[in-house]
Coordinates of C-alpha atoms in Angstrom, one line a residue:
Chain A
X1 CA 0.0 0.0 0.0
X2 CA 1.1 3.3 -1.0
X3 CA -0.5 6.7 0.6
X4 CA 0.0 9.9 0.2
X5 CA -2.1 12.0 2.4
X6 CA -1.9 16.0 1.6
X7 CA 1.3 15.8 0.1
X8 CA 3.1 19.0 -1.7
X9 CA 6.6 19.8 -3.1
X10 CA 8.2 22.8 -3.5
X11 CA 11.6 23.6 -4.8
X12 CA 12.1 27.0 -3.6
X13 CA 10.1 29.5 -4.5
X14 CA 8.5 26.8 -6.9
X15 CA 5.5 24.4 -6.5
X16 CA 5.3 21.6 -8.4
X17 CA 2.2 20.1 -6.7
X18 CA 0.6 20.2 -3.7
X19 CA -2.4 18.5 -2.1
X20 CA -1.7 15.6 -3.4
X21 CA -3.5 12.7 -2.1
X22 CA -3.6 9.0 -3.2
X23 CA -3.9 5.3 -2.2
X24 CA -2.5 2.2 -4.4
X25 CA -3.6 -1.0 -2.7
X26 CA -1.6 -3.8 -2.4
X27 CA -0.6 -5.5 -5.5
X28 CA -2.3 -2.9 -7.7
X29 CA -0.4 -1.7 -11.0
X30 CA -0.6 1.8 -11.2
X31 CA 1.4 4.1 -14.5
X32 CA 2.1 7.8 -13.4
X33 CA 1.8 10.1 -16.6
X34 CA 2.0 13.9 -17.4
X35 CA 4.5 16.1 -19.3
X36 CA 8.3 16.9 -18.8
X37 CA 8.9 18.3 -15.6
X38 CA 5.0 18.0 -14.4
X39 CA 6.8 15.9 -11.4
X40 CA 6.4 12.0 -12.0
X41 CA 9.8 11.4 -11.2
X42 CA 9.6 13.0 -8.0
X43 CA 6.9 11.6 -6.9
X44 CA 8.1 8.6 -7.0
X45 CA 11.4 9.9 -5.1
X46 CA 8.6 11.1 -2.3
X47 CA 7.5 7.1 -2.6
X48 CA 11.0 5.8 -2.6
X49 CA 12.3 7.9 0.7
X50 CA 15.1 9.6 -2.1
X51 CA 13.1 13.1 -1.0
X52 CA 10.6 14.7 1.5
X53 CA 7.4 16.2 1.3
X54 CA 7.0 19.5 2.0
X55 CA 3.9 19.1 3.3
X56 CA 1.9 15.9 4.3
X57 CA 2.6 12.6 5.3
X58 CA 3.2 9.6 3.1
X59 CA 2.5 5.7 4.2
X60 CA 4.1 2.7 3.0
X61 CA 3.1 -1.0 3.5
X62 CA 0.6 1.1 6.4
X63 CA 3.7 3.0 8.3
X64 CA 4.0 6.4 8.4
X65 CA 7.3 6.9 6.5
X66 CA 7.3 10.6 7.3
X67 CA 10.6 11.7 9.4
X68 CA 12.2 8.5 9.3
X69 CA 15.8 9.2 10.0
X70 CA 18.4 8.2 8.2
X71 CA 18.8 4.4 9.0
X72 CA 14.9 3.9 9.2
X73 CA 15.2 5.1 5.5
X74 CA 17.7 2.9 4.5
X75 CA 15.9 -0.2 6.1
X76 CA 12.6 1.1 4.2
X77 CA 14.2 1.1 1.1
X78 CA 15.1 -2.5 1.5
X79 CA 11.2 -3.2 1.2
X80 CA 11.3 -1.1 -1.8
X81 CA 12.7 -2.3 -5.5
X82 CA 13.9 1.1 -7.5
X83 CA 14.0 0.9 -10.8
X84 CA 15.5 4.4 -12.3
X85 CA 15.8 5.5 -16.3
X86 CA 19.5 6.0 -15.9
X87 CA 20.0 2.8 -13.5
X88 CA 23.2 3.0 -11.6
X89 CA 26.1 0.5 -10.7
X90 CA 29.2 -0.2 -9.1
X91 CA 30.7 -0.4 -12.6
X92 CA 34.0 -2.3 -11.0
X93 CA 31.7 -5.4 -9.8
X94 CA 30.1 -7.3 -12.1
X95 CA 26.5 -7.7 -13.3
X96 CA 26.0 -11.0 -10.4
X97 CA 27.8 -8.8 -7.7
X98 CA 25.7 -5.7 -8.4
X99 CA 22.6 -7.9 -8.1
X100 CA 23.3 -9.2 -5.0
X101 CA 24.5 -5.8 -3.4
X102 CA 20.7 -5.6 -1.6
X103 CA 21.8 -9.0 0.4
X104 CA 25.5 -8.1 0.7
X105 CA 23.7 -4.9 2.9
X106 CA 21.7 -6.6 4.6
X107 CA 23.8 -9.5 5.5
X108 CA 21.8 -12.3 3.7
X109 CA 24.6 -13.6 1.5
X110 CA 24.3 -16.9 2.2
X111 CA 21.9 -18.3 0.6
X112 CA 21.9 -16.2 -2.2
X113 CA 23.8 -18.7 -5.1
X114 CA 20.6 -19.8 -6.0
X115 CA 18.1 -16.9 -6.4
X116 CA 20.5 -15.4 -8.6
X117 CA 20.7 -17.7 -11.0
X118 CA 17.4 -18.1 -11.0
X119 CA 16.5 -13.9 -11.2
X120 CA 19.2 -13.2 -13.4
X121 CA 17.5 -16.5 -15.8
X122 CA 14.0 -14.7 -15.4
X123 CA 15.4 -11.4 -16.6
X124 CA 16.9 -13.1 -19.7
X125 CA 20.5 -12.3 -18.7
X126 CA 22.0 -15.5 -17.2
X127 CA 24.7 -15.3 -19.9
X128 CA 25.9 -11.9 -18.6
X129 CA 26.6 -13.0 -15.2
X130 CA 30.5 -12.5 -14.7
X131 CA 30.3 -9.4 -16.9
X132 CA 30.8 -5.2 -15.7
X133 CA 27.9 -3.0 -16.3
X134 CA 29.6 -0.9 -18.6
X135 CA 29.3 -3.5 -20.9
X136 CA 25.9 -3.9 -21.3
X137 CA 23.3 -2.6 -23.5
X138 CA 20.7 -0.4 -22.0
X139 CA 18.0 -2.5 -22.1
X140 CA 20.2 -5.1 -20.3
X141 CA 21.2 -2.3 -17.6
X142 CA 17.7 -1.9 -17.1
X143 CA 16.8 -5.8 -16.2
X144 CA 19.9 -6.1 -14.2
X145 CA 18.3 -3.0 -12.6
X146 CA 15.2 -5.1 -12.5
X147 CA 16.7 -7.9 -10.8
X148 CA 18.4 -6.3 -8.4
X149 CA 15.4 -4.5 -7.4
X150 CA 13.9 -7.4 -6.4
X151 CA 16.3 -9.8 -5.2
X152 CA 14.6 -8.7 -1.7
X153 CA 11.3 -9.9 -2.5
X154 CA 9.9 -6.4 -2.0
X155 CA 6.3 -5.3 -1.8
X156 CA 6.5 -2.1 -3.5
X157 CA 8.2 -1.7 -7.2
X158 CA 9.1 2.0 -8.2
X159 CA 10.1 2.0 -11.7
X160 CA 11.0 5.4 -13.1
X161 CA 10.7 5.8 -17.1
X162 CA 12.3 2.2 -17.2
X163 CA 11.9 1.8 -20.7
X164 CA 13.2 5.2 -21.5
X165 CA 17.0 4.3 -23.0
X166 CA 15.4 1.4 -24.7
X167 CA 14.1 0.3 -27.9
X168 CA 10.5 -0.6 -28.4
X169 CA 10.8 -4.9 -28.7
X170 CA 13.1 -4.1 -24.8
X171 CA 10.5 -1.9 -23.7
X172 CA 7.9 -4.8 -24.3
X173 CA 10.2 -7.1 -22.6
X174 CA 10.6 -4.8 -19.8
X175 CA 7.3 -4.2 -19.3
X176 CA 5.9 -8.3 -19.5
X177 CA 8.5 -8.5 -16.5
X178 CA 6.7 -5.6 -14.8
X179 CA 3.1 -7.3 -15.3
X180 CA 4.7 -10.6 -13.9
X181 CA 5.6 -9.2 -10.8
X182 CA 2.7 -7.4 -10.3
X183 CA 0.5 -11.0 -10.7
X184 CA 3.1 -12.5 -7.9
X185 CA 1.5 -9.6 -5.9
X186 CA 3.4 -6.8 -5.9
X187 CA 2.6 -3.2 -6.0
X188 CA 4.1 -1.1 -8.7
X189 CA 4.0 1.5 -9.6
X190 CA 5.6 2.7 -13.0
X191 CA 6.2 6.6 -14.3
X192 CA 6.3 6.7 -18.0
X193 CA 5.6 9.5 -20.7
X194 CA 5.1 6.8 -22.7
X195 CA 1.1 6.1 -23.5
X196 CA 1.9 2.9 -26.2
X197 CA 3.4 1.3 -24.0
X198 CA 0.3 2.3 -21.1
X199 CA -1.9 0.9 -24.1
X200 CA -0.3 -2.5 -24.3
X201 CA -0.5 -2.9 -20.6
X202 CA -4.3 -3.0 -20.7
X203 CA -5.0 -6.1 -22.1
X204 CA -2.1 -7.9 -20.0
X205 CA -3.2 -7.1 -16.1
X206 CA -5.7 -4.1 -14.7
X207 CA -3.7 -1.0 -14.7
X208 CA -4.6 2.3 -13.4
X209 CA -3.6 5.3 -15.1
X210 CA -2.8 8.7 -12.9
X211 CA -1.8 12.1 -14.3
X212 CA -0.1 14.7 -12.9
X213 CA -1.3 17.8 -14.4
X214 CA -1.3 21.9 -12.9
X215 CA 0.4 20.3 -9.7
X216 CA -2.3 18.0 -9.0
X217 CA -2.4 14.1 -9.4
X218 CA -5.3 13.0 -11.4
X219 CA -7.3 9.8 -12.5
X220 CA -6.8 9.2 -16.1
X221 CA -9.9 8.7 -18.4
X222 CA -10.5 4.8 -19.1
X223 CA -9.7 5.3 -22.9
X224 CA -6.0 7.0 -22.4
Chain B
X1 CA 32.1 -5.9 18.5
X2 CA 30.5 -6.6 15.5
X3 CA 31.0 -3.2 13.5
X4 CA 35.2 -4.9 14.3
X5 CA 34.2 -8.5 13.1
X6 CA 32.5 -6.8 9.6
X7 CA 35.7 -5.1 9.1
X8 CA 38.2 -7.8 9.9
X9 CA 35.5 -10.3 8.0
X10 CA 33.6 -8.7 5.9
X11 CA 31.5 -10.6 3.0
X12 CA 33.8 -10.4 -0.4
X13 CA 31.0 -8.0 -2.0
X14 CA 31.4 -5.5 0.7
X15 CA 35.4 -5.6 0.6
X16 CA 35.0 -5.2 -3.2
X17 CA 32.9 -1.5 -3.1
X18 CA 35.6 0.5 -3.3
X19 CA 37.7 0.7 -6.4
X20 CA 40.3 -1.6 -5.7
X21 CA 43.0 0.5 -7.2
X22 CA 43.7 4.4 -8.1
X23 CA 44.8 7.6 -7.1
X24 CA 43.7 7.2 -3.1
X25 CA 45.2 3.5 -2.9
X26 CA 48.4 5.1 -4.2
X27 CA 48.5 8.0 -1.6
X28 CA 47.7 6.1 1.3
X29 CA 49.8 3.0 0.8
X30 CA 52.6 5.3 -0.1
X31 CA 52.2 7.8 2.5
X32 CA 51.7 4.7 5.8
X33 CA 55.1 2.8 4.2
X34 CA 57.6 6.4 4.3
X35 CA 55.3 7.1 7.8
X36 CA 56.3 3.6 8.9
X37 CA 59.9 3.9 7.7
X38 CA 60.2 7.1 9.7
X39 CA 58.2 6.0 12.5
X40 CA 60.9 2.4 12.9
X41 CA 64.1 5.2 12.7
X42 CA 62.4 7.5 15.4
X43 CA 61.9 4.3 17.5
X44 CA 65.2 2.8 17.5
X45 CA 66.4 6.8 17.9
X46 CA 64.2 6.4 21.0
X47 CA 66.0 3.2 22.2
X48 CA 69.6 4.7 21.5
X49 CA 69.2 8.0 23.6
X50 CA 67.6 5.6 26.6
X51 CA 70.3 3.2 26.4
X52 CA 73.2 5.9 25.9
X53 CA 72.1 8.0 28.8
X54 CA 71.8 4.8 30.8
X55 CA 75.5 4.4 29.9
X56 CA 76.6 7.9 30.7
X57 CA 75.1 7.6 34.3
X58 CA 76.4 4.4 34.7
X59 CA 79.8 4.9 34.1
X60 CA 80.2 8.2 35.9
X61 CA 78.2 7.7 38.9
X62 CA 79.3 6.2 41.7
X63 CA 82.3 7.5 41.0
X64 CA 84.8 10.9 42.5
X65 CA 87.9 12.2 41.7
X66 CA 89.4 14.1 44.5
X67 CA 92.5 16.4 43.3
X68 CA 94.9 17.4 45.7
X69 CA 96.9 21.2 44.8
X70 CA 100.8 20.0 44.6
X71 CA 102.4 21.4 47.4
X72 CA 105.7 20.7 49.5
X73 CA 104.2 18.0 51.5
X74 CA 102.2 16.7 49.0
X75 CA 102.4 13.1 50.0
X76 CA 101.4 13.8 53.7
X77 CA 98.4 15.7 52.6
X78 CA 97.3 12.9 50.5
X79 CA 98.1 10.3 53.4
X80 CA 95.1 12.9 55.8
X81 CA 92.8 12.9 52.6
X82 CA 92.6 9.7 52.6
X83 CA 92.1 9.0 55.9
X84 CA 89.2 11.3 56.1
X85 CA 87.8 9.8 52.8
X86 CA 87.7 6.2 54.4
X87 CA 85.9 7.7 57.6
X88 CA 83.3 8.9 55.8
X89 CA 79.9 7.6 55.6
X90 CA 78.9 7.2 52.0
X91 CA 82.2 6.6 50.6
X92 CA 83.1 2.8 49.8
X93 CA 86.9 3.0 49.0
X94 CA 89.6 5.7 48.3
X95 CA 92.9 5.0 46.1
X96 CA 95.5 7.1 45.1
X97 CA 96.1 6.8 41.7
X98 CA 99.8 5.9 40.8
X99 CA 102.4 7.8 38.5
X100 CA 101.5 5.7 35.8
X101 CA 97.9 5.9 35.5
X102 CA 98.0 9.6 35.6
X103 CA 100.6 9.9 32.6
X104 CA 98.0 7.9 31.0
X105 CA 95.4 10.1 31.8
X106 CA 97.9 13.1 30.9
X107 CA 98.8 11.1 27.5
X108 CA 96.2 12.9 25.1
X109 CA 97.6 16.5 25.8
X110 CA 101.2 16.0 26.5
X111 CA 102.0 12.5 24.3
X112 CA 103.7 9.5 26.1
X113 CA 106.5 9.4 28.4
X114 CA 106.3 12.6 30.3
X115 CA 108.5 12.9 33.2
X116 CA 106.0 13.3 36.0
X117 CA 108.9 13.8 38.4
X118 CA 109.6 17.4 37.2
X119 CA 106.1 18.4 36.6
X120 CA 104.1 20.1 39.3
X121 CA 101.0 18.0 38.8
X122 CA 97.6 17.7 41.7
X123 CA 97.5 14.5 43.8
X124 CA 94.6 12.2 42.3
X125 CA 92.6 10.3 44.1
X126 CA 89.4 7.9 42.6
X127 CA 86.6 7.4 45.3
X128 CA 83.9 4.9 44.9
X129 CA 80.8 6.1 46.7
X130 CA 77.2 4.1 47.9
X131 CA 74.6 4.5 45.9
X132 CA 73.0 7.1 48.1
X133 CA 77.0 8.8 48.4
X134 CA 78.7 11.5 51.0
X135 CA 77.3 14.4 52.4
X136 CA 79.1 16.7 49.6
X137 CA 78.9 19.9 51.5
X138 CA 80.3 18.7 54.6
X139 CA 83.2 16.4 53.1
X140 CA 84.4 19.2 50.8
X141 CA 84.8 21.2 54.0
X142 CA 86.5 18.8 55.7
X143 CA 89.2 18.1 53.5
X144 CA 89.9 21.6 52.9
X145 CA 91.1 21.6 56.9
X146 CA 92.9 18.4 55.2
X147 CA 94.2 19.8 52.9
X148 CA 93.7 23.6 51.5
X149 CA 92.3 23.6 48.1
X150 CA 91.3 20.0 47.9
X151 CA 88.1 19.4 45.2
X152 CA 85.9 16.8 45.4
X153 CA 84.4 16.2 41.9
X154 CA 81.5 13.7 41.5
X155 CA 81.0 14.3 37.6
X156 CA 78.0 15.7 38.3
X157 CA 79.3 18.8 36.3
X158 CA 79.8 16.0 33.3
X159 CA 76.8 13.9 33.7
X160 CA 73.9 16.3 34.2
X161 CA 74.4 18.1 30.5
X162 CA 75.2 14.7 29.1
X163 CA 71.6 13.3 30.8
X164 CA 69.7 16.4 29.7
X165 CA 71.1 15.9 26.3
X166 CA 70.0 12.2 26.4
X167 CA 66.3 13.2 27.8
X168 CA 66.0 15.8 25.1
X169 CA 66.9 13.5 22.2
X170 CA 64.3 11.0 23.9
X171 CA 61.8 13.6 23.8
X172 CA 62.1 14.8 20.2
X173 CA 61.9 11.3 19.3
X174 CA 58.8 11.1 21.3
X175 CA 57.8 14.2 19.6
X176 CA 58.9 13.0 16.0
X177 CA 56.6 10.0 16.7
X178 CA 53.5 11.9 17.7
X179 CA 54.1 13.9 14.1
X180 CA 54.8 11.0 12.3
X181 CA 51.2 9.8 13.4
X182 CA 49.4 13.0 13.3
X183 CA 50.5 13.7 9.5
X184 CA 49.6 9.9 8.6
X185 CA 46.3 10.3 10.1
X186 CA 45.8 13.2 8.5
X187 CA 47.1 11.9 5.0
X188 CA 45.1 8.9 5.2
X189 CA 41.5 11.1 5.9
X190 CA 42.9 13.4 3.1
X191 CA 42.6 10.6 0.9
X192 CA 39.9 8.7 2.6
X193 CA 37.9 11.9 2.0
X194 CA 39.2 12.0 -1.8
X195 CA 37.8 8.4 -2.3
X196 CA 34.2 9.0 -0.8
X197 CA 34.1 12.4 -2.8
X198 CA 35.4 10.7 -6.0
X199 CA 32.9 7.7 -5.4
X200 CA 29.6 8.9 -5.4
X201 CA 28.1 6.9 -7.9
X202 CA 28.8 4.0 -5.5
X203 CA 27.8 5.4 -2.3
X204 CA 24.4 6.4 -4.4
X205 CA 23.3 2.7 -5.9
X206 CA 24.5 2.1 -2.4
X207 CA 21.8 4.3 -0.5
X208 CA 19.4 3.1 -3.4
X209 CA 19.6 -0.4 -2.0
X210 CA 19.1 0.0 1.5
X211 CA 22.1 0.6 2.9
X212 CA 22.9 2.3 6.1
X213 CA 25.5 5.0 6.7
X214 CA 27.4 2.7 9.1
X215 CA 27.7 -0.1 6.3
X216 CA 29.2 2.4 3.9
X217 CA 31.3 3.9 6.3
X218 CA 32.7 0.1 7.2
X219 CA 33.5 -0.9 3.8
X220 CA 35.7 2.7 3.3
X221 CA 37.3 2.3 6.2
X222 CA 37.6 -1.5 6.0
X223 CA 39.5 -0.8 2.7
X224 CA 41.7 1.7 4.1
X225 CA 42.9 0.4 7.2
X226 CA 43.9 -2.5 5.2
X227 CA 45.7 0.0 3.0
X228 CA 47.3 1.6 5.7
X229 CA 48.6 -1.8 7.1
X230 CA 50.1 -3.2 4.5
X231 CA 51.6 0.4 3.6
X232 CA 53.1 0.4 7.2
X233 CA 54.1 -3.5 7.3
X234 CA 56.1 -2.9 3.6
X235 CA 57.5 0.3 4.8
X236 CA 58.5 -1.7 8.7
X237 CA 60.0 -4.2 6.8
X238 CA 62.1 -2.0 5.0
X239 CA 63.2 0.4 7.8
X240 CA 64.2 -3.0 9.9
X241 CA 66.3 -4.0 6.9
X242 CA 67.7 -0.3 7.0
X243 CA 68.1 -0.4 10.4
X244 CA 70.0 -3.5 10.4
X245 CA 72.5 -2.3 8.0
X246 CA 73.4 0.7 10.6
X247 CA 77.6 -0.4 11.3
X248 CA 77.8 -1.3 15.2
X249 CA 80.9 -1.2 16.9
X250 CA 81.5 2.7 16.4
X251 CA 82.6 3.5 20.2
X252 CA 81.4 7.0 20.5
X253 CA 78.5 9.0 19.4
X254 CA 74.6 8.4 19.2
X255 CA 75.1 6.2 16.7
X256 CA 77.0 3.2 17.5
X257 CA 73.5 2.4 20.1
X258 CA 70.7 2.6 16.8
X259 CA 69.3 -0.2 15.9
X260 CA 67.6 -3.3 18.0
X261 CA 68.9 -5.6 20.6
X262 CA 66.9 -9.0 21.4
X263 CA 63.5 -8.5 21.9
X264 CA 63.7 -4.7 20.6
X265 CA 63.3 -6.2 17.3
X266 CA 59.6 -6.7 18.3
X267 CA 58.7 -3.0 18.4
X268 CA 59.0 -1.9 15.7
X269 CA 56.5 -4.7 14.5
X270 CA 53.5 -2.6 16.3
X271 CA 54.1 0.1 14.5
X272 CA 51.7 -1.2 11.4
X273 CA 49.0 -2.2 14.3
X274 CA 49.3 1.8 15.2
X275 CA 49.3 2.4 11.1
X276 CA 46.0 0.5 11.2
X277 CA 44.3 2.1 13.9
X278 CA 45.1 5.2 12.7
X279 CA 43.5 4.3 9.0
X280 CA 40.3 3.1 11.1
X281 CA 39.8 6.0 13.3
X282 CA 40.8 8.7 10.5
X283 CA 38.4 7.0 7.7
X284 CA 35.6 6.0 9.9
X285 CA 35.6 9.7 11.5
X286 CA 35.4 11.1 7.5
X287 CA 33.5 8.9 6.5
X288 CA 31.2 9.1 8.8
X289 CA 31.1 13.1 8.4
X290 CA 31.0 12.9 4.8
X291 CA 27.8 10.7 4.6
X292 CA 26.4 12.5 7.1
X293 CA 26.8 15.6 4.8
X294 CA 25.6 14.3 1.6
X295 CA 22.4 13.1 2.9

């Protein structure tokens, strides 16, 4: 469950939207639209603890995430999978190392062997295993950045213009491994500019479209 | 306890965050081997000083030299001096030196065989005192009445500037030692600092996944205190070779006491322990600043 209750951002002197109040349920798959700049990607920083409201409180998985400090952040983000346009590695460790940096943090190494060969199989990129990130494509950067998003098991999937660096057939690919999550029950929630690919979501699991649009978050009409 | 075991353990993912190699591995390796070097010299500087003002004290106390003005009756004088000498408390024996031992004493200045017989030299007399000695004040009195003129010289005019000296060199030792860390401290945060600033991408995917400030910190300062060890074992290793080089035997001078004896060869093995600890508590302090910063 994600909840924003009230919530507004301001960068200075400038708002980019305030009262904004939502609730995703759990396992609901949810695509966050509107123009360049309208504020999709930081919303979903407000979601993924990376930046704090203004104003308002926001929920996750039913806590009040609001104030957190520091290492109450850090352990919320561990029930969080991020998923960023311009995904980021440790470029000196390779692809199976960056994957399983979520358990190296947290101390759950051991077991790990498995569900990685396993994850990195489901992502289509078992054959990239022992490779550095700089040598990937983008659309493979972006499933490595899949898998390690949810080598936690987490609840909540932030995905942030995933498909953004990637050609159309990757940004299908990307997208059937978004749907699939979302039938094992997770929430996601995905920003994207991108209304095609919205479109070809429909028919695969029951997507809501929101909107953000004059600083307020919106429903999007049923036809999109 | 644990935050120590994670450092000394770690998992090989964590020990792998930072870049292996580069500008900051360079500089602190580098700067923890000279520190080291210096640090084994300024030790076995420390030992010399302590061992060569141990030497000056022994062989002059204990010890007097009473000198007797020549005079007509110059051997009855020196028969009462000597009297009074073995009377008094705090002197163990009194010996007149003989003709022979003073021409050898005389030998620097005037070359060898001087006739004694037609020079007008002082009496000498070499007194062994107790450990706790004579009342100085009241025996130089008394063998004026002896004898007019009659010094009693303990050295101390000798071995008081020579143990200053020795305490001095012991302190600037002590002092080169507390620099030597301070600037590899300080040269180790320097590039501890550099690393965290120059790895932000890292310490980003690294927040991105859950991890806590403490973690981060850890694997810097895990990285760098293993730096600065094996900097400071290299550059140990090194100095001890150096050090054992030094040419003994030399009978004078500071020198002929620098180096290690026995068990003094053990020392200078703590000195990359200290190298270590110094990593640890420089990085984990920036480190720990630095995330704190960027939040």
């Amino acid at each position: 469950m994600i909840e924003l209750d009230s919530v507004a951002m301001s960068y200075g002197d400038r708002t980019l939207f305030h009262d904004v109040s939502l609730s995703l349920p759990n396992g609901s798959f949810h695509f966050l639209t509107g123009p360049s700049g309208a504020g999709k990607t930081t919303l979903l920083k407000l979601c993924s603890l990376e930046l704090t409201a203004s104003e308002g409180r926001v929920r996750l998985l039913s806590e009040d995430v609001t104030g957190l400090d520091r290492d109450g952040i850090a352990g919320f983000r561990r029930k969080i999978g991020i998923v960023h346009q311009d995904s980021r590695f440790v470029d000196h460790l390779t692809v199976a190392e960056n994957v399983l940096l979520p358990m190296s943090v947290t101390g759950k190494k051991s077991d790990a062997t498995q569900d990685l060969s396993e994850l990195l199989g489901w992502v289509g990129l078992a054959h990239v295993a022992e490779r550095r990130p700089p040598e990937l494509s983008g659309g493979e950067r972006q499933r490595v950045a899949l898998a390690r998003a949810i080598i936690l098991s987490p609840d909540i999937i932030l995905a942030d213009e995933p498909t953004g660096n990637v050609d159309w057939d990757m940004s299908l690919k990307l997208l059937d491994l978004l749907v699939e999550l979302n039938k094992l029950g997770k929430t996601v929630l995905c920003a994207t500019h991108d209304l095609n690919l919205i479109r070809h979501a429909k028919p695969k699991t029951t997507t809501r479209v929101l909107r953000i649009r004059e600083g307020k978050v919106v429903q999007a009409a049923a036809g999109l | 306890m644990s935050r120590l075991r994670t450092l000394l353990v770690g998992d090989p993912t964590a020990a792998r965050i930072v870049p292996p190699s580069g500008f900051t591995a360079v500089l602190t390796i580098a700067s923890a081997a000279a520190m080291a070097f210096l640090a084994v010299f300024a030790i076995a500087l420390q030992l010399a000083t302590g061992e060569l003002a141990a030497r000056w004290e022994a062989e002059l106390k204990g010890t007097a030299t009473v000198r007797i003005p020549a005079a007509e009756d110059s051997e009855g004088r020196a028969d009462a001096v000597l009297a009074a000498l073995k009377q008094t408390p705090g002197i163990v024996a009194a010996r007149r030196m003989s003709d022979e031992e003073q021409a050898v004493l005389l030998a620097p200045w005037f070359g060898e065989g001087i006739p004694l017989d037609k020079l007008r030299l002082p009496t000498l007399i070499e007194v062994t005192e107790t450990a706790e000695g004579p009342d100085l004040t009241g025996l130089s009195e008394r063998l004026s009445a002896e004898a007019p003129g009659t010094i009693y010289d303990n050295h101390s005019r000798w071995r008081v500037p020579l143990s200053d000296a020795a305490s001095r060199l012991r302190q600037l030792g002590g002092i080169a030692l507390f620099l030597i860390g301070g600037v590899t401290a300080v040269t180790i945060a320097l590039a501890a600092s550099s690393a965290l600033a120059a790895n932000g991408q890292v310490i980003d995917v690294l927040r991105i996944v859950g991890a806590k400030d403490g973690w981060i910190a850890a694997a810097f300062t895990r990285r760098f205190t293993l730096r600065g060890f094996f900097g400071a074992l290299a550059g140990t290793f090194l100095a001890m070779i150096a050090v054992s080089m030094i040419p003994s035997g030399v009978e004078a001078g500071v020198l002929s006491g620098l180096g290690f004896d026995g068990a003094e060869w053990l020392l200078p093995l703590l000195v990359p322990f200290f190298a270590a600890a110094l990593a640890f508590g420089a990085t984990w302090v920036v480190a720990a600043r630095r995330l704190r910063q960027d939040g």
